[in-house]
mmCIF file of C-alpha atoms in Angstrom:
data_model
loop_
_atom_site.group_PDB
_atom_site.id
_atom_site.type_symbol
_atom_site.label_atom_id
_atom_site.label_comp_id
_atom_site.label_asym_id
_atom_site.label_seq_id
_atom_site.Cartn_x
_atom_site.Cartn_y
_atom_site.Cartn_z
ATOM 1 C CA MET O 1 27.011 -37.655 102.725
ATOM 2 C CA SER O 2 23.412 -36.513 102.417
ATOM 3 C CA ALA O 3 20.998 -37.787 99.799
ATOM 4 C CA GLU O 4 20.556 -35.595 96.723
ATOM 5 C CA THR O 5 17.327 -36.782 95.084
ATOM 6 C CA PRO O 6 13.857 -36.652 96.710
ATOM 7 C CA VAL O 7 13.394 -40.435 96.654
ATOM 8 C CA CYS O 8 16.736 -41.001 98.339
ATOM 9 C CA GLN O 9 16.041 -38.269 100.894
ATOM 10 C CA LEU O 10 12.904 -40.200 101.842
ATOM 11 C CA LEU O 11 14.926 -43.412 102.205
ATOM 12 C CA GLU O 12 17.665 -41.671 104.182
ATOM 13 C CA ARG O 13 15.274 -40.847 107.006
ATOM 14 C CA GLN O 14 14.099 -44.458 107.458
ATOM 15 C CA SER O 15 15.131 -46.615 110.419
ATOM 16 C CA THR O 16 15.668 -49.616 108.117
ATOM 17 C CA ASP O 17 19.277 -50.804 107.899
ATOM 18 C CA TYR O 18 19.750 -50.997 104.129
ATOM 19 C CA ARG O 19 23.216 -52.572 104.301
ATOM 20 C CA GLY O 20 23.217 -55.715 102.165
ATOM 21 C CA TRP O 21 20.094 -54.615 100.274
ATOM 22 C CA LEU O 22 19.851 -54.314 96.501
ATOM 23 C CA TRP O 23 19.053 -50.952 94.898
ATOM 24 C CA VAL O 24 17.026 -51.670 91.750
ATOM 25 C CA SER O 25 16.942 -49.131 88.895
ATOM 26 C CA PRO O 26 17.845 -46.143 91.105
ATOM 27 C CA PRO O 27 18.728 -42.580 90.057
ATOM 28 C CA ARG O 28 22.247 -41.188 90.245
ATOM 29 C CA ASP O 29 22.775 -40.222 93.877
ATOM 30 C CA ARG O 30 26.108 -40.193 95.714
ATOM 31 C CA TRP O 31 24.372 -41.148 98.959
ATOM 32 C CA LEU O 32 23.344 -44.433 97.364
ATOM 33 C CA GLU O 33 26.756 -45.028 95.821
ATOM 34 C CA ALA O 34 28.373 -44.538 99.230
ATOM 35 C CA ALA O 35 25.946 -46.911 100.950
ATOM 36 C CA GLU O 36 26.754 -50.572 101.569
ATOM 37 C CA GLY O 37 24.330 -51.992 99.060
ATOM 38 C CA GLY O 38 24.451 -53.493 95.597
ATOM 39 C CA LEU O 39 23.109 -52.131 92.330
ATOM 40 C CA LEU O 40 20.815 -53.811 89.810
ATOM 41 C CA SER O 41 20.323 -51.618 86.740
ATOM 42 C CA ALA O 42 20.094 -51.695 82.948
ATOM 43 C CA ASP O 43 21.764 -48.259 82.706
ATOM 44 C CA ARG O 44 25.365 -48.627 81.534
ATOM 45 C CA ALA O 45 26.438 -45.201 82.812
ATOM 46 C CA LEU O 46 25.148 -46.035 86.297
ATOM 47 C CA LEU O 47 26.715 -49.504 86.287
ATOM 48 C CA SER O 48 30.092 -48.017 85.300
ATOM 49 C CA ALA O 49 29.907 -45.310 87.985
ATOM 50 C CA TRP O 50 29.246 -47.882 90.715
ATOM 51 C CA ARG O 51 31.994 -50.221 89.544
ATOM 52 C CA GLU O 52 34.516 -47.384 89.350
ATOM 53 C CA ARG O 53 33.849 -46.749 93.069
ATOM 54 C CA GLY O 54 34.361 -50.437 93.851
ATOM 55 C CA GLY O 55 30.658 -51.170 94.307
ATOM 56 C CA VAL O 56 28.814 -54.358 93.394
ATOM 57 C CA ALA O 57 26.737 -53.706 90.262
ATOM 58 C CA CYS O 58 24.985 -56.068 87.869
ATOM 59 C CA SER O 59 22.551 -56.034 84.964
ATOM 60 C CA PRO O 60 19.274 -57.988 84.746
ATOM 61 C CA PHE O 61 20.682 -59.476 81.518
ATOM 62 C CA SER O 62 23.723 -61.029 83.225
ATOM 63 C CA ALA O 63 23.836 -64.379 84.972
ATOM 64 C CA GLU O 64 24.861 -63.365 88.522
ATOM 65 C CA GLU O 65 23.207 -65.192 91.391
ATOM 66 C CA LEU O 66 21.705 -62.661 93.798
ATOM 67 C CA ALA O 67 20.762 -63.175 97.439
ATOM 68 C CA PRO O 68 20.322 -59.724 99.015
ATOM 69 C CA GLU O 69 19.022 -58.993 102.500
ATOM 70 C CA GLY O 70 16.251 -56.971 100.864
ATOM 71 C CA VAL O 71 15.364 -55.009 97.748
ATOM 72 C CA VAL O 72 14.498 -51.360 97.099
ATOM 73 C CA LEU O 73 12.778 -50.854 93.744
ATOM 74 C CA PHE O 74 12.749 -47.282 92.437
ATOM 75 C CA TRP O 75 9.491 -47.035 90.510
ATOM 76 C CA PRO O 76 10.163 -45.823 86.930
ATOM 77 C CA LYS O 77 8.217 -43.419 84.752
ATOM 78 C CA ALA O 78 7.288 -46.331 82.466
ATOM 79 C CA HIS O 79 4.860 -48.214 84.711
ATOM 80 C CA ALA O 80 4.994 -51.357 82.561
ATOM 81 C CA GLN O 81 8.740 -51.433 83.142
ATOM 82 C CA GLY O 82 8.146 -51.215 86.890
ATOM 83 C CA GLU O 83 5.808 -54.192 86.618
ATOM 84 C CA TRP O 84 8.512 -56.068 84.695
ATOM 85 C CA TRP O 85 11.028 -55.374 87.454
ATOM 86 C CA LEU O 86 8.600 -56.787 90.015
ATOM 87 C CA LEU O 87 8.081 -59.942 87.950
ATOM 88 C CA TRP O 88 11.826 -60.328 87.421
ATOM 89 C CA LEU O 89 12.568 -59.940 91.136
ATOM 90 C CA CYS O 90 9.856 -62.437 92.076
ATOM 91 C CA ALA O 91 11.225 -64.944 89.560
ATOM 92 C CA ARG O 92 14.902 -64.570 90.481
ATOM 93 C CA LEU O 93 15.057 -63.888 94.234
ATOM 94 C CA GLU O 94 14.097 -65.905 97.286
ATOM 95 C CA PRO O 95 10.409 -65.728 98.266
ATOM 96 C CA GLY O 96 9.953 -63.704 101.429
ATOM 97 C CA THR O 97 12.773 -61.266 100.604
ATOM 98 C CA PRO O 98 11.785 -57.829 101.981
ATOM 99 C CA LEU O 99 10.767 -55.408 99.241
ATOM 100 C CA HIS O 100 10.501 -51.636 99.455
ATOM 101 C CA VAL O 101 9.105 -49.666 96.504
ATOM 102 C CA VAL O 102 9.767 -45.928 96.376
ATOM 103 C CA GLY O 103 8.925 -43.240 93.852
ATOM 104 C CA GLU O 104 7.645 -39.756 93.208
ATOM 105 C CA ASN O 105 3.918 -39.159 93.556
ATOM 106 C CA GLN O 106 3.965 -37.349 90.218
ATOM 107 C CA GLY O 107 5.511 -40.470 88.681
ATOM 108 C CA GLY O 108 2.581 -42.666 89.674
ATOM 109 C CA ILE O 109 4.066 -44.496 92.662
ATOM 110 C CA LYS O 110 0.594 -44.896 94.223
ATOM 111 C CA ARG O 111 -0.292 -47.326 91.423
ATOM 112 C CA VAL O 112 2.047 -49.785 93.137
ATOM 113 C CA LEU O 113 -0.707 -50.652 95.614
ATOM 114 C CA LYS O 114 -2.888 -52.061 92.830
ATOM 115 C CA VAL O 115 0.028 -53.694 91.026
ATOM 116 C CA LEU O 116 1.187 -55.561 94.118
ATOM 117 C CA ALA O 117 -2.385 -56.576 94.956
ATOM 118 C CA ALA O 118 -2.844 -57.947 91.429
ATOM 119 C CA LEU O 119 0.292 -60.046 91.887
ATOM 120 C CA GLY O 120 -0.991 -61.398 95.193
ATOM 121 C CA LEU O 121 1.624 -59.551 97.248
ATOM 122 C CA GLY O 122 0.676 -57.670 100.400
ATOM 123 C CA CYS O 123 1.608 -54.035 100.797
ATOM 124 C CA ARG O 124 1.668 -51.284 103.412
ATOM 125 C CA LYS O 125 2.597 -47.634 103.230
ATOM 126 C CA VAL O 126 5.720 -46.851 105.234
ATOM 127 C CA ASP O 127 6.290 -43.136 104.746
ATOM 128 C CA SER O 128 5.783 -40.126 102.505
ATOM 129 C CA ALA O 129 7.775 -36.903 102.172
ATOM 130 C CA ARG O 130 9.352 -34.729 99.488
ATOM 131 C CA ARG O 131 6.345 -35.560 97.275
ATOM 132 C CA CYS O 132 7.426 -39.188 97.316
ATOM 133 C CA SER O 133 5.976 -42.348 98.866
ATOM 134 C CA LEU O 134 7.500 -45.553 100.206
ATOM 135 C CA PHE O 135 5.700 -48.903 100.367
ATOM 136 C CA ALA O 136 6.771 -52.218 101.915
ATOM 137 C CA SER O 137 6.043 -55.773 100.809
ATOM 138 C CA ARG O 138 7.786 -59.127 100.368
ATOM 139 C CA LEU O 139 8.656 -61.001 97.206
ATOM 140 C CA GLY O 140 6.755 -64.153 96.337
ATOM 141 C CA ARG O 141 6.352 -66.551 93.443
ATOM 142 C CA VAL O 142 4.135 -65.180 90.662
ATOM 143 C CA ASP O 143 2.769 -67.259 87.773
ATOM 144 C CA ILE O 144 3.782 -64.714 85.117
ATOM 145 C CA ASP O 145 7.019 -65.043 83.128
ATOM 146 C CA PRO O 146 8.890 -61.714 82.916
ATOM 147 C CA ASP O 147 9.693 -62.546 79.288
ATOM 148 C CA ALA O 148 5.998 -62.108 78.489
ATOM 149 C CA ALA O 149 6.698 -58.365 78.453
ATOM 150 C CA TRP O 150 8.616 -58.752 75.191
ATOM 151 C CA THR O 151 6.450 -58.071 72.146
ATOM 152 C CA THR O 152 6.985 -57.496 68.416
ATOM 153 C CA PHE O 153 5.496 -55.162 65.836
ATOM 154 C CA GLU O 154 6.019 -54.464 62.131
ATOM 155 C CA ALA O 155 7.449 -51.262 60.648
ATOM 156 C CA GLU O 156 9.265 -50.454 57.412
ATOM 157 C CA GLY O 157 9.017 -54.095 56.374
ATOM 158 C CA LEU O 158 10.893 -55.188 59.509
ATOM 159 C CA THR O 159 9.920 -57.100 62.641
ATOM 160 C CA LEU O 160 10.877 -55.067 65.691
ATOM 161 C CA ALA O 161 11.282 -56.362 69.239
ATOM 162 C CA SER O 162 9.865 -54.102 71.923
ATOM 163 C CA HIS O 163 9.982 -53.885 75.707
ATOM 164 C CA PRO O 164 8.513 -51.418 78.236
ATOM 165 C CA GLY O 165 10.944 -48.584 78.818
ATOM 166 C CA VAL O 166 12.552 -48.801 75.377
ATOM 167 C CA PHE O 167 12.102 -45.657 73.281
ATOM 168 C CA GLY O 168 9.154 -45.905 70.900
ATOM 169 C CA HIS O 169 7.774 -48.969 72.677
ATOM 170 C CA GLY O 170 5.363 -50.742 70.331
ATOM 171 C CA LYS O 171 5.369 -48.157 67.525
ATOM 172 C CA LEU O 172 7.607 -46.334 65.071
ATOM 173 C CA ASP O 173 8.487 -42.873 66.346
ATOM 174 C CA ASP O 174 7.556 -40.024 63.968
ATOM 175 C CA GLY O 175 11.028 -38.511 64.207
ATOM 176 C CA THR O 176 12.652 -41.808 63.287
ATOM 177 C CA ARG O 177 10.241 -42.137 60.359
ATOM 178 C CA LEU O 178 11.326 -38.704 59.088
ATOM 179 C CA LEU O 179 14.997 -39.658 59.450
ATOM 180 C CA LEU O 180 14.514 -42.942 57.581
ATOM 181 C CA ALA O 181 12.942 -41.065 54.673
ATOM 182 C CA GLN O 182 16.216 -39.139 54.195
ATOM 183 C CA LEU O 183 18.741 -41.936 54.586
ATOM 184 C CA ASP O 184 18.388 -43.629 51.218
ATOM 185 C CA ALA O 185 19.625 -40.552 49.354
ATOM 186 C CA CYS O 186 22.487 -39.867 51.786
ATOM 187 C CA LEU O 187 24.113 -43.188 52.582
ATOM 188 C CA PRO O 188 26.457 -45.246 50.414
ATOM 189 C CA ARG O 189 25.675 -48.824 49.418
ATOM 190 C CA GLN O 190 28.601 -50.128 51.423
ATOM 191 C CA GLY O 191 30.676 -49.052 54.374
ATOM 192 C CA ALA O 192 30.604 -49.002 58.185
ATOM 193 C CA VAL O 193 27.831 -47.197 60.039
ATOM 194 C CA LEU O 194 27.079 -46.574 63.704
ATOM 195 C CA ASP O 195 23.544 -46.412 65.107
ATOM 196 C CA MET O 196 23.949 -44.378 68.292
ATOM 197 C CA GLY O 197 21.070 -44.820 70.741
ATOM 198 C CA CYS O 198 19.635 -47.836 68.957
ATOM 199 C CA GLY O 199 16.369 -48.242 70.917
ATOM 200 C CA ASP O 200 14.320 -51.101 69.473
ATOM 201 C CA GLY O 201 16.790 -51.545 66.603
ATOM 202 C CA ILE O 202 14.785 -50.017 63.746
ATOM 203 C CA LEU O 203 17.716 -47.966 62.406
ATOM 204 C CA ALA O 204 20.258 -50.755 62.918
ATOM 205 C CA ALA O 205 18.046 -53.264 61.101
ATOM 206 C CA TRP O 206 17.333 -50.822 58.257
ATOM 207 C CA LEU O 207 21.058 -50.138 57.835
ATOM 208 C CA ALA O 208 21.998 -53.818 57.993
ATOM 209 C CA ARG O 209 19.309 -54.712 55.458
ATOM 210 C CA ARG O 210 20.852 -52.142 53.103
ATOM 211 C CA GLY O 211 24.102 -54.115 53.263
ATOM 212 C CA LEU O 212 26.068 -51.751 55.490
ATOM 213 C CA THR O 213 28.400 -53.040 58.208
ATOM 214 C CA THR O 214 26.365 -52.018 61.235
ATOM 215 C CA THR O 215 27.326 -51.277 64.821
ATOM 216 C CA ALA O 216 24.648 -50.265 67.335
ATOM 217 C CA VAL O 217 25.063 -48.745 70.800
ATOM 218 C CA ASP O 218 22.718 -47.844 73.635
ATOM 219 C CA VAL O 219 23.189 -46.984 77.306
ATOM 220 C CA ASN O 220 19.916 -48.790 78.113
ATOM 221 C CA GLY O 221 20.314 -52.555 78.504
ATOM 222 C CA PHE O 222 16.682 -53.122 77.507
ATOM 223 C CA ALA O 223 17.363 -51.332 74.208
ATOM 224 C CA VAL O 224 20.513 -53.390 73.612
ATOM 225 C CA GLU O 225 18.555 -56.611 74.115
ATOM 226 C CA ALA O 226 15.711 -55.305 71.904
ATOM 227 C CA THR O 227 18.114 -54.467 69.074
ATOM 228 C CA ARG O 228 19.751 -57.887 69.275
ATOM 229 C CA ARG O 229 16.328 -59.518 69.101
ATOM 230 C CA THR O 230 15.290 -57.276 66.200
ATOM 231 C CA LEU O 231 18.371 -58.159 64.168
ATOM 232 C CA ALA O 232 17.869 -61.874 64.859
ATOM 233 C CA ALA O 233 14.147 -61.721 63.982
ATOM 234 C CA ASN O 234 15.025 -60.313 60.550
ATOM 235 C CA GLY O 235 18.007 -62.581 59.866
ATOM 236 C CA LEU O 236 20.390 -59.613 59.908
ATOM 237 C CA GLU O 237 23.881 -59.181 61.321
ATOM 238 C CA GLY O 238 25.324 -56.374 63.401
ATOM 239 C CA GLU O 239 27.401 -55.670 66.487
ATOM 240 C CA VAL O 240 25.408 -54.343 69.444
ATOM 241 C CA TYR O 241 27.125 -52.802 72.469
ATOM 242 C CA HIS O 242 25.917 -51.720 75.895
ATOM 243 C CA ALA O 243 27.834 -48.443 76.215
ATOM 244 C CA ASP O 244 27.463 -44.799 77.228
ATOM 245 C CA VAL O 245 27.780 -42.953 73.898
ATOM 246 C CA TYR O 246 31.315 -43.756 72.625
ATOM 247 C CA ALA O 247 32.692 -45.134 75.920
ATOM 248 C CA GLY O 248 33.696 -48.775 75.554
ATOM 249 C CA LEU O 249 33.753 -48.718 71.751
ATOM 250 C CA ALA O 250 36.957 -49.676 69.991
ATOM 251 C CA GLU O 251 38.790 -46.901 68.134
ATOM 252 C CA GLN O 252 36.903 -47.707 64.949
ATOM 253 C CA ARG O 253 36.005 -45.051 62.401
ATOM 254 C CA PHE O 254 32.723 -45.019 60.536
ATOM 255 C CA ASP O 255 31.478 -43.734 57.215
ATOM 256 C CA ALA O 256 28.319 -42.495 58.904
ATOM 257 C CA ILE O 257 26.772 -42.104 62.351
ATOM 258 C CA VAL O 258 22.971 -42.207 62.448
ATOM 259 C CA SER O 259 20.966 -41.270 65.520
ATOM 260 C CA ASN O 260 17.689 -40.244 67.083
ATOM 261 C CA PRO O 261 19.306 -39.257 70.395
ATOM 262 C CA PRO O 262 17.357 -39.058 73.664
ATOM 263 C CA PHE O 263 16.952 -35.809 75.535
ATOM 264 C CA HIS O 264 15.096 -37.049 78.624
ATOM 265 C CA GLN O 265 16.308 -38.767 81.762
ATOM 266 C CA GLU O 266 13.033 -39.931 83.312
ATOM 267 C CA ARG O 267 11.059 -36.619 83.333
ATOM 268 C CA ALA O 268 14.095 -34.296 83.318
ATOM 269 C CA VAL O 269 15.488 -32.758 80.137
ATOM 270 C CA ASP O 270 19.083 -33.879 79.585
ATOM 271 C CA TYR O 271 21.070 -32.709 76.547
ATOM 272 C CA GLY O 272 24.251 -34.386 77.785
ATOM 273 C CA PRO O 273 24.201 -37.600 75.699
ATOM 274 C CA ALA O 274 23.314 -35.752 72.469
ATOM 275 C CA GLY O 275 25.983 -33.156 73.211
ATOM 276 C CA ARG O 276 28.627 -35.850 73.646
ATOM 277 C CA LEU O 277 27.370 -37.617 70.518
ATOM 278 C CA ILE O 278 27.831 -34.469 68.413
ATOM 279 C CA ALA O 279 31.113 -33.322 69.981
ATOM 280 C CA GLY O 280 32.718 -36.757 69.616
ATOM 281 C CA ALA O 281 31.416 -37.530 66.125
ATOM 282 C CA PRO O 282 34.257 -35.971 64.054
ATOM 283 C CA ALA O 283 36.837 -38.161 65.805
ATOM 284 C CA ARG O 284 34.765 -41.258 64.986
ATOM 285 C CA LEU O 285 34.204 -40.407 61.309
ATOM 286 C CA GLY O 286 36.576 -40.909 58.421
ATOM 287 C CA PRO O 287 37.187 -38.109 55.886
ATOM 288 C CA GLY O 288 33.862 -37.277 54.253
ATOM 289 C CA GLY O 289 31.999 -39.192 56.941
ATOM 290 C CA GLN O 290 28.653 -37.803 57.994
ATOM 291 C CA LEU O 291 26.476 -37.459 61.059
ATOM 292 C CA LEU O 292 22.758 -37.854 60.310
ATOM 293 C CA MET O 293 20.451 -37.204 63.216
ATOM 294 C CA VAL O 294 16.873 -36.270 63.944
ATOM 295 C CA ALA O 295 15.737 -34.167 66.876
ATOM 296 C CA ASN O 296 12.770 -32.164 68.089
ATOM 297 C CA ALA O 297 12.845 -28.840 66.281
ATOM 298 C CA PHE O 298 13.126 -26.793 69.500
ATOM 299 C CA LEU O 299 16.291 -28.504 70.748
ATOM 300 C CA PRO O 300 19.479 -26.372 70.696
ATOM 301 C CA TYR O 301 21.618 -28.624 68.502
ATOM 302 C CA PRO O 302 22.547 -26.237 65.636
ATOM 303 C CA ASP O 303 25.168 -24.477 67.794
ATOM 304 C CA LEU O 304 26.663 -27.814 68.804
ATOM 305 C CA LEU O 305 26.813 -29.007 65.196
ATOM 306 C CA GLU O 306 28.382 -25.737 64.063
ATOM 307 C CA ARG O 307 31.003 -25.972 66.794
ATOM 308 C CA ALA O 308 31.874 -29.624 66.080
ATOM 309 C CA PHE O 309 31.761 -29.645 62.272
ATOM 310 C CA GLY O 310 31.985 -26.003 61.203
ATOM 311 C CA GLY O 311 28.658 -26.293 59.392
ATOM 312 C CA PHE O 312 25.597 -28.435 58.785
ATOM 313 C CA GLU O 313 22.440 -28.630 56.696
ATOM 314 C CA ILE O 314 18.811 -29.362 57.493
ATOM 315 C CA LEU O 315 17.543 -32.174 55.270
ATOM 316 C CA ALA O 316 13.943 -32.142 56.518
ATOM 317 C CA ASP O 317 11.790 -30.067 58.868
ATOM 318 C CA ASP O 318 8.139 -30.877 59.531
ATOM 319 C CA ARG O 319 7.921 -28.264 62.341
ATOM 320 C CA ARG O 320 8.021 -31.001 64.958
ATOM 321 C CA PHE O 321 11.291 -32.657 63.962
ATOM 322 C CA ARG O 322 14.390 -31.714 62.015
ATOM 323 C CA VAL O 323 16.850 -34.005 60.282
ATOM 324 C CA TYR O 324 20.398 -32.648 60.416
ATOM 325 C CA ARG O 325 23.385 -33.641 58.285
ATOM 326 C CA ALA O 326 26.952 -32.664 59.112
ATOM 327 C CA VAL O 327 29.985 -33.800 57.121
ATOM 328 C CA LYS O 328 33.581 -34.166 58.293
ATOM 329 C CA ARG O 329 35.791 -32.203 55.929
#
């Protein structure tokens, strides 16, 4: 099976025997999934896909002991998250473990040279093709705790935990702010609500503070951990799940689903998660239950809402973002 993505096509042509290596934060690529390596990722959808094929897959937030032959780190769009991965690998794996770092030139992979140098790790360029570059190094002990990447900030009277790679890192997103301004008039004072795509936990914490029974879900393990930390920092309660949209949730029904759904996968536009959120919402809502979501005004969600609910209304539109409300009849 041939590699599908440019970064994996670059790896495929290498003479390195990657059997027994660990793929860290890779893209979806069937060539990788068929290879004899393990997966380390915070992406629930990717973890599930690997496990369904019988592959070894683990999260950085689990307690597995890892001793791979080597590591391939796929450099992410969020450079600070790439730096976190390097710190985590240096802290958790044996010094001297071979390290390859690969990424797209457009995604800033060449910054890795300076990052590795700053950490005191040597580096050499191995190859470049398909507008991607591959660098080689070895892991070593670094006197920086990966947990130092976690920060907090204040918004809406709440303390929010933040981590590189989590949506809205370090600030309140304008779309979320617009959504919050509509919620008070729409939501009941009691009932069960679902925050789908919880990010740093701002919506979950706001809902829990209102007294609603709150469940939060995100496919990104960093977001799940951020939301748990946000709830704890504010003395609030809520269930937080690492899941791909509704997959893995119990057959619970909610009085409302609230969301600022993502539409990017790295730099690519991806309407899939939002589409599944909307299409599956009626089955997860009780009679009279409502979906409240905010999205960029140009996104093609009205047709999806019309198809799923038979109608919807626009609660707010500032030309950049729209807040939609759809009710299960």
